[in-house]
Each structure stands twice: as structure tokens, then as C-alpha cells.
mmCIF file of C-alpha atoms in Angstrom:
data_model
loop_
_atom_site.group_PDB
_atom_site.id
_atom_site.type_symbol
_atom_site.label_atom_id
_atom_site.label_comp_id
_atom_site.label_asym_id
_atom_site.label_seq_id
_atom_site.Cartn_x
_atom_site.Cartn_y
_atom_site.Cartn_z
ATOM 1 C CA MET A 16 66.782 96.972 110.285
ATOM 2 C CA LYS A 17 64.416 93.990 110.687
ATOM 3 C CA LYS A 18 60.546 94.842 110.425
ATOM 4 C CA ILE A 19 58.602 92.297 112.405
ATOM 5 C CA VAL A 20 54.936 91.635 111.413
ATOM 6 C CA LEU A 21 53.004 89.312 113.784
ATOM 7 C CA THR A 22 49.578 88.303 113.579
ATOM 8 C CA LEU A 23 47.889 89.199 116.853
ATOM 9 C CA ALA A 24 45.836 85.927 117.011
ATOM 10 C CA ALA A 25 49.099 83.927 116.751
ATOM 11 C CA SER A 26 51.436 85.587 119.227
ATOM 12 C CA LEU A 27 51.952 87.151 122.562
ATOM 13 C CA ILE A 28 54.447 89.778 122.920
ATOM 14 C CA ALA A 29 56.096 90.536 126.264
ATOM 15 C CA LEU A 30 58.463 93.497 127.203
ATOM 16 C CA SER A 31 61.120 93.081 129.352
ATOM 17 C CA ALA A 32 61.026 95.740 132.414
ATOM 18 C CA VAL A 33 63.966 97.320 130.909
ATOM 19 C CA ALA A 34 62.725 97.252 127.752
ATOM 20 C CA GLN A 35 65.924 95.843 125.911
ATOM 21 C CA LYS A 36 64.686 92.720 124.362
ATOM 22 C CA VAL A 37 61.301 91.594 122.824
ATOM 23 C CA VAL A 38 60.308 88.195 123.529
ATOM 24 C CA VAL A 39 57.644 86.466 121.084
ATOM 25 C CA TYR A 40 55.609 83.578 122.772
ATOM 26 C CA PRO A 41 53.954 81.887 119.827
ATOM 27 C CA LYS A 42 51.347 79.262 120.638
ATOM 28 C CA THR A 43 53.239 76.353 119.691
ATOM 29 C CA GLY A 44 57.336 76.046 119.415
ATOM 30 C CA GLU A 45 59.995 77.948 121.289
ATOM 31 C CA ALA A 46 59.904 81.669 122.432
ATOM 32 C CA ILE A 47 61.729 83.915 120.246
ATOM 33 C CA THR A 48 63.946 86.701 121.673
ATOM 34 C CA TYR A 49 64.828 89.884 119.561
ATOM 35 C CA ASN A 50 67.540 92.715 121.113
ATOM 36 C CA MET A 51 65.764 96.152 120.531
ATOM 37 C CA GLU A 52 68.456 97.374 118.572
ATOM 38 C CA GLU A 53 67.464 94.748 115.878
ATOM 39 C CA ILE A 54 63.947 96.158 115.644
ATOM 40 C CA ASP A 55 62.749 98.834 113.578
ATOM 41 C CA HIS A 56 58.950 98.980 114.647
ATOM 42 C CA ILE A 57 56.420 96.207 115.537
ATOM 43 C CA GLU A 58 52.872 96.003 113.766
ATOM 44 C CA PHE A 59 49.829 94.472 114.836
ATOM 45 C CA LEU A 60 47.527 92.964 111.939
ATOM 46 C CA PRO A 61 44.534 91.108 111.893
ATOM 47 C CA ALA A 62 44.746 87.587 110.694
ATOM 48 C CA SER A 63 42.538 88.537 107.550
ATOM 49 C CA SER A 64 44.942 91.182 106.190
ATOM 50 C CA GLU A 65 47.347 88.347 104.682
ATOM 51 C CA PRO A 66 47.907 89.513 101.130
ATOM 52 C CA SER A 67 46.421 87.360 98.551
ATOM 53 C CA ASP A 68 46.546 87.631 94.580
ATOM 54 C CA GLU A 69 43.544 85.474 94.298
ATOM 55 C CA LYS A 70 40.769 87.154 92.392
ATOM 56 C CA SER A 71 37.047 87.460 93.478
ATOM 57 C CA PHE A 72 35.742 86.688 90.152
ATOM 58 C CA THR A 73 36.386 84.100 87.306
ATOM 59 C CA VAL A 74 36.947 84.712 83.562
ATOM 60 C CA GLN A 75 35.614 82.094 80.960
ATOM 61 C CA GLU A 76 35.504 82.095 77.249
ATOM 62 C CA PHE A 77 31.703 82.132 76.196
ATOM 63 C CA PHE A 78 30.599 82.111 72.612
ATOM 64 C CA CYS A 79 27.307 83.668 71.175
ATOM 65 C CA THR A 80 25.851 83.675 67.649
ATOM 66 C CA ASN A 81 24.654 85.845 65.182
ATOM 67 C CA GLY A 82 23.398 83.849 62.122
ATOM 68 C CA GLU A 83 26.251 81.894 60.971
ATOM 69 C CA ASN A 84 28.569 83.859 62.934
ATOM 70 C CA ARG A 85 30.189 82.875 66.175
ATOM 71 C CA ILE A 86 30.792 85.698 68.548
ATOM 72 C CA TYR A 87 33.767 85.365 70.955
ATOM 73 C CA GLY A 88 33.302 86.592 74.231
ATOM 74 C CA LYS A 89 34.508 86.608 77.951
ATOM 75 C CA PHE A 90 32.234 85.977 80.770
ATOM 76 C CA TYR A 91 33.234 87.460 84.138
ATOM 77 C CA ARG A 92 31.227 85.941 87.309
ATOM 78 C CA PRO A 93 31.656 86.845 90.742
ATOM 79 C CA LYS A 94 32.897 83.909 93.064
ATOM 80 C CA GLY A 95 30.817 82.739 96.112
ATOM 81 C CA VAL A 96 27.571 83.352 94.443
ATOM 82 C CA GLU A 97 24.687 81.143 95.887
ATOM 83 C CA THR A 98 23.746 78.045 93.560
ATOM 84 C CA GLY A 99 20.917 79.119 91.319
ATOM 85 C CA ALA A 100 21.258 82.939 92.096
ATOM 86 C CA LYS A 101 20.749 85.317 89.012
ATOM 87 C CA LEU A 102 22.879 88.241 88.864
ATOM 88 C CA PRO A 103 22.576 91.721 87.244
ATOM 89 C CA THR A 104 24.698 91.550 84.103
ATOM 90 C CA VAL A 105 26.621 94.360 81.987
ATOM 91 C CA ILE A 106 27.376 93.623 78.457
ATOM 92 C CA LEU A 107 30.455 95.749 77.166
ATOM 93 C CA SER A 108 31.103 97.032 73.674
ATOM 94 C CA HIS A 109 34.615 97.910 72.487
ATOM 95 C CA SER A 110 35.811 100.639 70.320
ATOM 96 C CA ALA A 111 36.790 100.393 66.594
ATOM 97 C CA ASN A 112 39.890 98.504 65.904
ATOM 98 C CA LEU A 113 39.932 97.047 69.249
ATOM 99 C CA THR A 114 38.764 93.758 71.053
ATOM 100 C CA ALA A 115 37.019 92.683 74.233
ATOM 101 C CA ASP A 116 40.497 92.813 75.911
ATOM 102 C CA ALA A 117 40.129 96.615 75.873
ATOM 103 C CA MET A 118 37.129 96.234 78.261
ATOM 104 C CA ASN A 119 39.050 94.343 80.649
ATOM 105 C CA ALA A 120 39.649 96.727 83.425
ATOM 106 C CA TYR A 121 35.761 97.836 83.547
ATOM 107 C CA ALA A 122 34.636 94.140 83.112
ATOM 108 C CA SER A 123 36.786 93.226 86.181
ATOM 109 C CA ALA A 124 35.537 96.143 88.309
ATOM 110 C CA ILE A 125 31.920 95.065 87.805
ATOM 111 C CA ALA A 126 32.452 91.352 88.625
ATOM 112 C CA GLU A 127 34.369 92.435 91.882
ATOM 113 C CA ASP A 128 31.493 94.593 92.680
ATOM 114 C CA GLY A 129 29.177 91.598 92.535
ATOM 115 C CA MET A 130 27.793 91.625 89.132
ATOM 116 C CA ASN A 131 28.261 89.694 85.824
ATOM 117 C CA ALA A 132 30.091 91.189 83.038
ATOM 118 C CA TYR A 133 30.354 89.823 79.292
ATOM 119 C CA ALA A 134 32.698 91.563 76.960
ATOM 120 C CA PHE A 135 33.000 90.302 73.238
ATOM 121 C CA ASP A 136 34.795 91.030 69.766
ATOM 122 C CA PHE A 137 32.334 92.424 67.300
ATOM 123 C CA CYS A 138 32.387 90.384 64.087
ATOM 124 C CA GLY A 139 34.865 91.920 61.465
ATOM 125 C CA ALA A 140 35.787 94.758 63.907
ATOM 126 C CA CYS A 141 39.681 94.289 63.158
ATOM 127 C CA GLU A 142 42.133 91.590 62.099
ATOM 128 C CA GLU A 143 42.699 90.604 65.696
ATOM 129 C CA SER A 144 38.912 89.855 66.311
ATOM 130 C CA ARG A 145 38.353 86.313 67.498
ATOM 131 C CA SER A 146 34.782 86.660 66.128
ATOM 132 C CA ASP A 147 33.648 85.219 62.697
ATOM 133 C CA GLY A 148 33.113 87.877 59.986
ATOM 134 C CA ASN A 149 35.464 90.209 57.872
ATOM 135 C CA THR A 150 36.265 94.041 57.800
ATOM 136 C CA GLU A 151 34.878 94.393 54.562
ATOM 137 C CA GLU A 152 31.313 93.742 55.641
ATOM 138 C CA MET A 153 31.468 95.411 59.117
ATOM 139 C CA THR A 154 29.171 98.208 59.625
ATOM 140 C CA VAL A 155 27.794 100.163 62.560
ATOM 141 C CA PHE A 156 24.239 98.159 61.737
ATOM 142 C CA THR A 157 26.145 94.821 61.587
ATOM 143 C CA GLU A 158 27.255 95.575 65.143
ATOM 144 C CA VAL A 159 24.051 96.802 66.291
ATOM 145 C CA ALA A 160 22.685 93.189 65.099
ATOM 146 C CA ASP A 161 25.655 91.443 67.005
ATOM 147 C CA LEU A 162 25.019 93.153 70.099
ATOM 148 C CA LYS A 163 21.344 92.467 69.894
ATOM 149 C CA ALA A 164 22.369 88.670 69.399
ATOM 150 C CA VAL A 165 24.471 88.826 72.324
ATOM 151 C CA ILE A 166 21.873 90.317 74.631
ATOM 152 C CA ALA A 167 19.371 87.539 73.666
ATOM 153 C CA CYS A 168 22.331 84.982 74.260
ATOM 154 C CA ILE A 169 23.376 86.415 77.444
ATOM 155 C CA LYS A 170 19.672 86.796 78.985
ATOM 156 C CA ALA A 171 19.402 82.936 78.595
ATOM 157 C CA ALA A 172 22.734 82.270 80.132
ATOM 158 C CA ASP A 173 22.877 80.609 83.532
ATOM 159 C CA GLY A 174 23.267 82.965 86.498
ATOM 160 C CA VAL A 175 21.923 86.090 84.444
ATOM 161 C CA ASP A 176 18.857 88.006 85.561
ATOM 162 C CA ALA A 177 17.332 88.714 82.095
ATOM 163 C CA ASP A 178 15.626 91.581 83.626
ATOM 164 C CA LYS A 179 18.765 93.316 84.805
ATOM 165 C CA ILE A 180 20.757 93.645 81.822
ATOM 166 C CA CYS A 181 22.818 97.193 81.176
ATOM 167 C CA LEU A 182 24.884 98.154 78.203
ATOM 168 C CA LEU A 183 28.227 99.790 78.424
ATOM 169 C CA GLY A 184 30.032 100.914 75.202
ATOM 170 C CA SER A 185 33.317 102.933 74.205
ATOM 171 C CA SER A 186 33.727 105.128 71.305
ATOM 172 C CA MET A 187 32.173 103.108 68.462
ATOM 173 C CA GLY A 188 31.019 100.576 70.820
ATOM 174 C CA GLY A 189 29.132 103.371 72.722
ATOM 175 C CA LEU A 190 27.293 104.521 69.522
ATOM 176 C CA VAL A 191 26.404 100.902 68.806
ATOM 177 C CA SER A 192 25.259 100.601 72.396
ATOM 178 C CA ALA A 193 23.136 103.910 72.353
ATOM 179 C CA LEU A 194 21.431 102.967 68.891
ATOM 180 C CA THR A 195 20.645 99.295 70.486
ATOM 181 C CA ALA A 196 19.280 100.455 73.655
ATOM 182 C CA GLU A 197 16.455 102.547 71.597
ATOM 183 C CA ASP A 198 14.831 99.159 71.087
ATOM 184 C CA GLU A 199 12.391 98.971 74.078
ATOM 185 C CA THR A 200 11.741 95.338 73.372
ATOM 186 C CA LEU A 201 15.241 94.361 74.831
ATOM 187 C CA GLY A 202 14.176 95.905 78.209
ATOM 188 C CA ILE A 203 17.922 97.375 78.927
ATOM 189 C CA LYS A 204 18.203 98.884 82.273
ATOM 190 C CA GLY A 205 20.775 101.308 81.947
ATOM 191 C CA LEU A 206 23.232 102.701 79.472
ATOM 192 C CA ILE A 207 26.807 103.610 79.937
ATOM 193 C CA LEU A 208 28.795 105.434 77.339
ATOM 194 C CA PHE A 209 32.493 106.254 77.166
ATOM 195 C CA TYR A 210 33.244 108.985 74.738
ATOM 196 C CA PRO A 211 30.618 107.619 72.023
ATOM 197 C CA ALA A 212 31.404 108.100 68.490
ATOM 198 C CA PHE A 213 28.525 110.222 67.645
ATOM 199 C CA ASN A 214 30.635 111.980 65.058
ATOM 200 C CA ILE A 215 31.285 109.284 62.573
ATOM 201 C CA PRO A 216 28.762 110.643 59.949
ATOM 202 C CA ASP A 217 30.495 114.006 60.262
ATOM 203 C CA LEU A 218 33.953 112.544 59.728
ATOM 204 C CA ILE A 219 32.596 110.965 56.703
ATOM 205 C CA ALA A 220 31.325 114.053 55.237
ATOM 206 C CA MET A 221 34.381 115.981 56.104
ATOM 207 C CA LEU A 222 36.308 113.363 54.199
ATOM 208 C CA ASP A 223 33.713 113.332 51.431
ATOM 209 C CA SER A 224 34.156 117.213 50.966
ATOM 210 C CA PHE A 225 37.787 116.593 50.205
ATOM 211 C CA GLY A 226 37.032 113.791 47.797
ATOM 212 C CA GLY A 227 38.360 110.969 50.006
ATOM 213 C CA SER A 228 36.678 108.483 52.265
ATOM 214 C CA LEU A 229 37.079 107.338 55.733
ATOM 215 C CA GLY A 230 39.126 104.609 54.604
ATOM 216 C CA ASN A 231 41.665 106.923 53.387
ATOM 217 C CA LEU A 232 42.443 108.556 56.720
ATOM 218 C CA GLY A 233 45.787 107.515 58.181
ATOM 219 C CA GLY A 234 45.292 105.865 61.496
ATOM 220 C CA LEU A 235 41.607 105.418 60.826
ATOM 221 C CA GLY A 236 41.731 103.237 57.641
ATOM 222 C CA GLY A 237 42.642 101.970 54.319
ATOM 223 C CA SER A 238 45.784 100.717 53.514
ATOM 224 C CA THR A 239 46.945 100.840 57.177
ATOM 225 C CA GLY A 240 44.461 97.719 57.725
ATOM 226 C CA MET A 241 42.992 99.636 60.571
ATOM 227 C CA GLY A 242 40.003 101.240 58.907
ATOM 228 C CA TYR A 243 36.565 101.072 57.381
ATOM 229 C CA SER A 244 35.418 99.720 54.221
ATOM 230 C CA GLU A 245 33.326 101.522 51.439
ATOM 231 C CA ALA A 246 29.986 99.643 52.837
ATOM 232 C CA PHE A 247 31.001 101.180 56.372
ATOM 233 C CA CYS A 248 31.229 104.540 55.070
ATOM 234 C CA ASN A 249 28.002 104.189 52.802
ATOM 235 C CA ALA A 250 25.982 102.854 55.779
ATOM 236 C CA MET A 251 26.668 106.076 57.987
ATOM 237 C CA ARG A 252 26.903 108.502 54.932
ATOM 238 C CA GLY A 253 24.405 111.276 55.705
ATOM 239 C CA TYR A 254 22.973 109.512 58.699
ATOM 240 C CA ASP A 255 21.287 111.486 61.722
ATOM 241 C CA VAL A 256 22.706 109.939 64.935
ATOM 242 C CA TYR A 257 20.720 112.269 66.833
ATOM 243 C CA ALA A 258 17.443 111.503 65.342
ATOM 244 C CA ASN A 259 17.849 107.938 66.105
ATOM 245 C CA ILE A 260 18.830 108.238 69.883
ATOM 246 C CA GLY A 261 17.403 109.926 73.020
ATOM 247 C CA THR A 262 14.171 108.115 73.574
ATOM 248 C CA PHE A 263 15.666 105.334 75.810
ATOM 249 C CA PRO A 264 13.840 106.225 79.121
ATOM 250 C CA ARG A 265 16.055 104.951 81.659
ATOM 251 C CA ARG A 266 19.320 105.996 83.293
ATOM 252 C CA VAL A 267 22.163 107.214 80.737
ATOM 253 C CA ALA A 268 25.483 108.087 81.965
ATOM 254 C CA ILE A 269 28.263 109.475 79.547
ATOM 255 C CA PHE A 270 31.867 109.892 80.248
ATOM 256 C CA HIS A 271 33.920 111.881 78.147
ATOM 257 C CA GLY A 272 37.462 113.354 78.100
ATOM 258 C CA SER A 273 37.833 117.288 78.112
ATOM 259 C CA GLU A 274 40.934 116.685 75.766
ATOM 260 C CA ASP A 275 39.348 114.283 73.418
ATOM 261 C CA ILE A 276 40.629 114.813 69.980
ATOM 262 C CA ILE A 277 38.879 112.024 68.121
ATOM 263 C CA VAL A 278 35.541 112.701 69.435
ATOM 264 C CA LYS A 279 34.995 116.174 70.682
ATOM 265 C CA ILE A 280 33.039 116.537 73.864
ATOM 266 C CA SER A 281 30.427 118.827 72.241
ATOM 267 C CA TYR A 282 28.914 115.585 70.713
ATOM 268 C CA SER A 283 28.154 114.135 74.120
ATOM 269 C CA GLU A 284 27.001 117.665 75.258
ATOM 270 C CA LYS A 285 24.324 117.537 72.674
ATOM 271 C CA ALA A 286 23.595 114.002 73.197
ATOM 272 C CA VAL A 287 22.969 114.464 76.893
ATOM 273 C CA GLU A 288 20.373 116.865 76.260
ATOM 274 C CA LYS A 289 18.302 114.570 74.190
ATOM 275 C CA TYR A 290 17.532 111.699 76.925
ATOM 276 C CA PRO A 291 15.041 112.237 79.680
ATOM 277 C CA ASP A 292 17.479 111.087 82.362
ATOM 278 C CA ALA A 293 21.124 111.572 81.368
ATOM 279 C CA THR A 294 24.118 112.932 83.239
ATOM 280 C CA LEU A 295 27.473 113.944 81.415
ATOM 281 C CA PHE A 296 30.825 113.161 83.471
ATOM 282 C CA THR A 297 33.666 115.200 82.260
ATOM 283 C CA ILE A 298 37.110 113.543 82.968
ATOM 284 C CA GLN A 299 39.533 116.672 83.035
ATOM 285 C CA GLY A 300 42.442 115.993 80.951
ATOM 286 C CA ALA A 301 41.485 112.633 79.469
ATOM 287 C CA ASN A 302 41.684 112.096 75.606
ATOM 288 C CA HIS A 303 40.032 109.379 73.716
ATOM 289 C CA GLY A 304 40.354 106.634 75.967
ATOM 290 C CA PHE A 305 40.763 106.158 79.908
ATOM 291 C CA ASN A 306 43.532 103.552 79.939
ATOM 292 C CA SER A 307 46.338 102.354 77.743
ATOM 293 C CA ASP A 308 44.108 99.332 76.682
ATOM 294 C CA ASN A 309 41.124 101.324 75.385
ATOM 295 C CA LEU A 310 42.738 104.111 73.758
ATOM 296 C CA GLY A 311 41.527 104.631 70.268
ATOM 297 C CA SER A 312 43.612 106.023 67.223
ATOM 298 C CA PHE A 313 45.731 108.864 68.106
ATOM 299 C CA GLY A 314 44.306 108.661 71.736
ATOM 300 C CA SER A 315 47.464 109.346 73.473
ATOM 301 C CA MET A 316 48.513 112.479 71.554
ATOM 302 C CA MET A 317 48.336 116.058 72.637
ATOM 303 C CA GLY A 318 48.523 115.691 76.242
ATOM 304 C CA GLY A 319 45.839 113.002 76.832
ATOM 305 C CA SER A 320 46.845 110.561 79.397
ATOM 306 C CA ALA A 321 45.821 106.956 79.862
ATOM 307 C CA ASP A 322 45.521 106.966 83.498
ATOM 308 C CA TYR A 323 41.862 107.819 84.511
ATOM 309 C CA ASP A 324 40.070 104.535 85.726
ATOM 310 C CA SER A 325 40.572 105.734 89.290
ATOM 311 C CA GLN A 326 38.168 108.573 88.542
ATOM 312 C CA VAL A 327 36.067 106.677 86.176
ATOM 313 C CA ILE A 328 35.393 103.220 87.720
ATOM 314 C CA PRO A 329 33.931 104.176 90.950
ATOM 315 C CA GLU A 330 31.469 106.439 89.076
ATOM 316 C CA MET A 331 30.854 103.873 86.624
ATOM 317 C CA LEU A 332 29.858 101.600 89.284
ATOM 318 C CA ASN A 333 27.700 104.050 91.256
ATOM 319 C CA GLN A 334 25.749 104.717 87.916
ATOM 320 C CA LEU A 335 24.976 100.936 87.307
ATOM 321 C CA HIS A 336 23.819 100.784 90.768
ATOM 322 C CA ILE A 337 21.543 103.642 90.061
ATOM 323 C CA ALA A 338 20.207 101.987 86.833
ATOM 324 C CA LEU A 339 19.450 98.851 88.490
ATOM 325 C CA THR A 340 17.660 100.184 91.522
ATOM 326 C CA PRO A 341 13.951 98.705 91.774
ATOM 327 C CA THR A 342 12.259 102.189 91.246
ATOM 328 C CA ARG A 343 13.698 102.388 87.639
#
């Protein structure tokens, strides 16, 4: 069977009186005749419905600096923006042991929605990081310093509205984003957190009680090459996360999977009570990560699926728009 798809603006279809043939009369060229038994059905489609693989945004490498360290990042920019226009911008911070690539789905969706997005590699985050630095020196607080340096850099970049910057972070990047947003001098307009790792001090304390360290937990550290140094553990040992978050006065949206085995949702339930304007979005069935790129260690175990972006992305965009409304 043939499937005939015709652009309405380009063709005129005439059926014979006995309806045994279809004759197509193009604006140019010879008429084409089809026998009815050859035809499955006819569709009239607008000319604009032609499929296209062309993206509505561009992605370019863009480096920032923190002291002597160069920070690798990718700038996602919408196409078709007027020359000189300055757009709201979302800075995305990845999870532990990952890179900026883990945030591609969210950065792409933000750019498709008409905002800028910048995702970057933390210094020393993992062996695959394209930024300077090494894993032995990386701590949550060196990552806070990286993010603050990135904010200053992106505010000065072409096409960025420096007064409309939002932060989005996943897991440890969520913790880093939350701590960073507490600095009111940065003027952050909104905060989106995916399963923020507010439990890191508790993990360290638990392992200390067994005479170990976070670097000795398989999959999270040590000899696997995926873990945290003693400097990392020392920096967070005994740290009270909840005493250092919660004063950020603008919109906070926390997305957390109901089946997260890395960071229990109770940590976000406690956090959302700290902020004056916060909402917790529970993603039923999700583990520690909402797609295959941003799953953390063990994230796909115990029934957790990696396909939740269809739920997460629309609400993520909605929350960004709420955060960027002029009344806030």
C-alpha cells in the first residue's frame, strides 16, 4: 500500500465522478494519476509540518576561570535572538563523579524554551573532568568557589541578563547550588534542586562509626577512583547543612525521587521547611537520577528507572518562569 502525503499549498486533488482514480495536479509539471486500489489514505499537511533535525539552539564550549584553574563549560543559546538582547540564564551544576554532559537534557530544554543555559565541569570532580584541578583537592567548598567564579563569568558574558540568573544543581551539585545561593550579593533569582545531597555529613559520620571513611565505600570512593579524598571528608565532617541553608528568599523548587536510595527524600522534606518559598516535587518511582546520563552511583538499582524527564522538565521550566517573574 502507498501512503500519499501531499502539501496542501503545493497540490490540488481531484477525484473522478466514479472515484476510481486520484489525479494530482501540481502547480508545475504533469498531472499524476493513482488508482484507488493503490492508495491507503490521503493526508493534507501544512507546509510547515515538514520534519527537521535542526535544533533551535546552539552549543559552544565556553571557559571560565577560578584563580589559576580553567573551568570547562558548554553554553546553550537560543537561535533567532535579536542582536544585543540579554536573556535569563540558568547555570547547571552536575552530580558527584559526573561532568557537564550529565546535564545536557536540562540545558537543552532550557535553551529550547528561550533562555540561556551554562553547564560546566567542577574542578577535580572526577577523572573525566575537562576543568583543571585534581580529585585529591576537591571538596564541597572548592565547588562552591567554582560556582561563584562561574556566576561572575557568566554575568559578564554577551547576551546574558546579569539580573536574571538561576541555579540548577543535581545531587552534590544541588548541595553546592543551595550553599552558593545563600550569598545574597550574588543576586540569584531562583534555585532548582534535583535530589540534593544534604546527607553527605551523615554518610561520613556513619562510615566513621565503622572506623572507615567515605573513600572506603565501594562505588562512592577510594580505590575505585570514583570517590572522595580525606580532604573532602574532613571538610564536611560534622558540618550542619541545615544551619547553612534556608535563608535564600526567592523561589526554591526541589525535585526528588520517591525511591532514591542514595539520598532519602526525607532530606529534601526537611530542607523545604527551611525556605520561605519552596516546593517539593516528589517523582514517584524515581531513584537517584531522572535520566540515564545523570544517574548517580547505584542510581539504577532497586527499581529506580532512568526515564522521568517527561515529568521533570515541564515543571522545571514552569518553576524557572515563576522564579523569573518581575514580582520576585
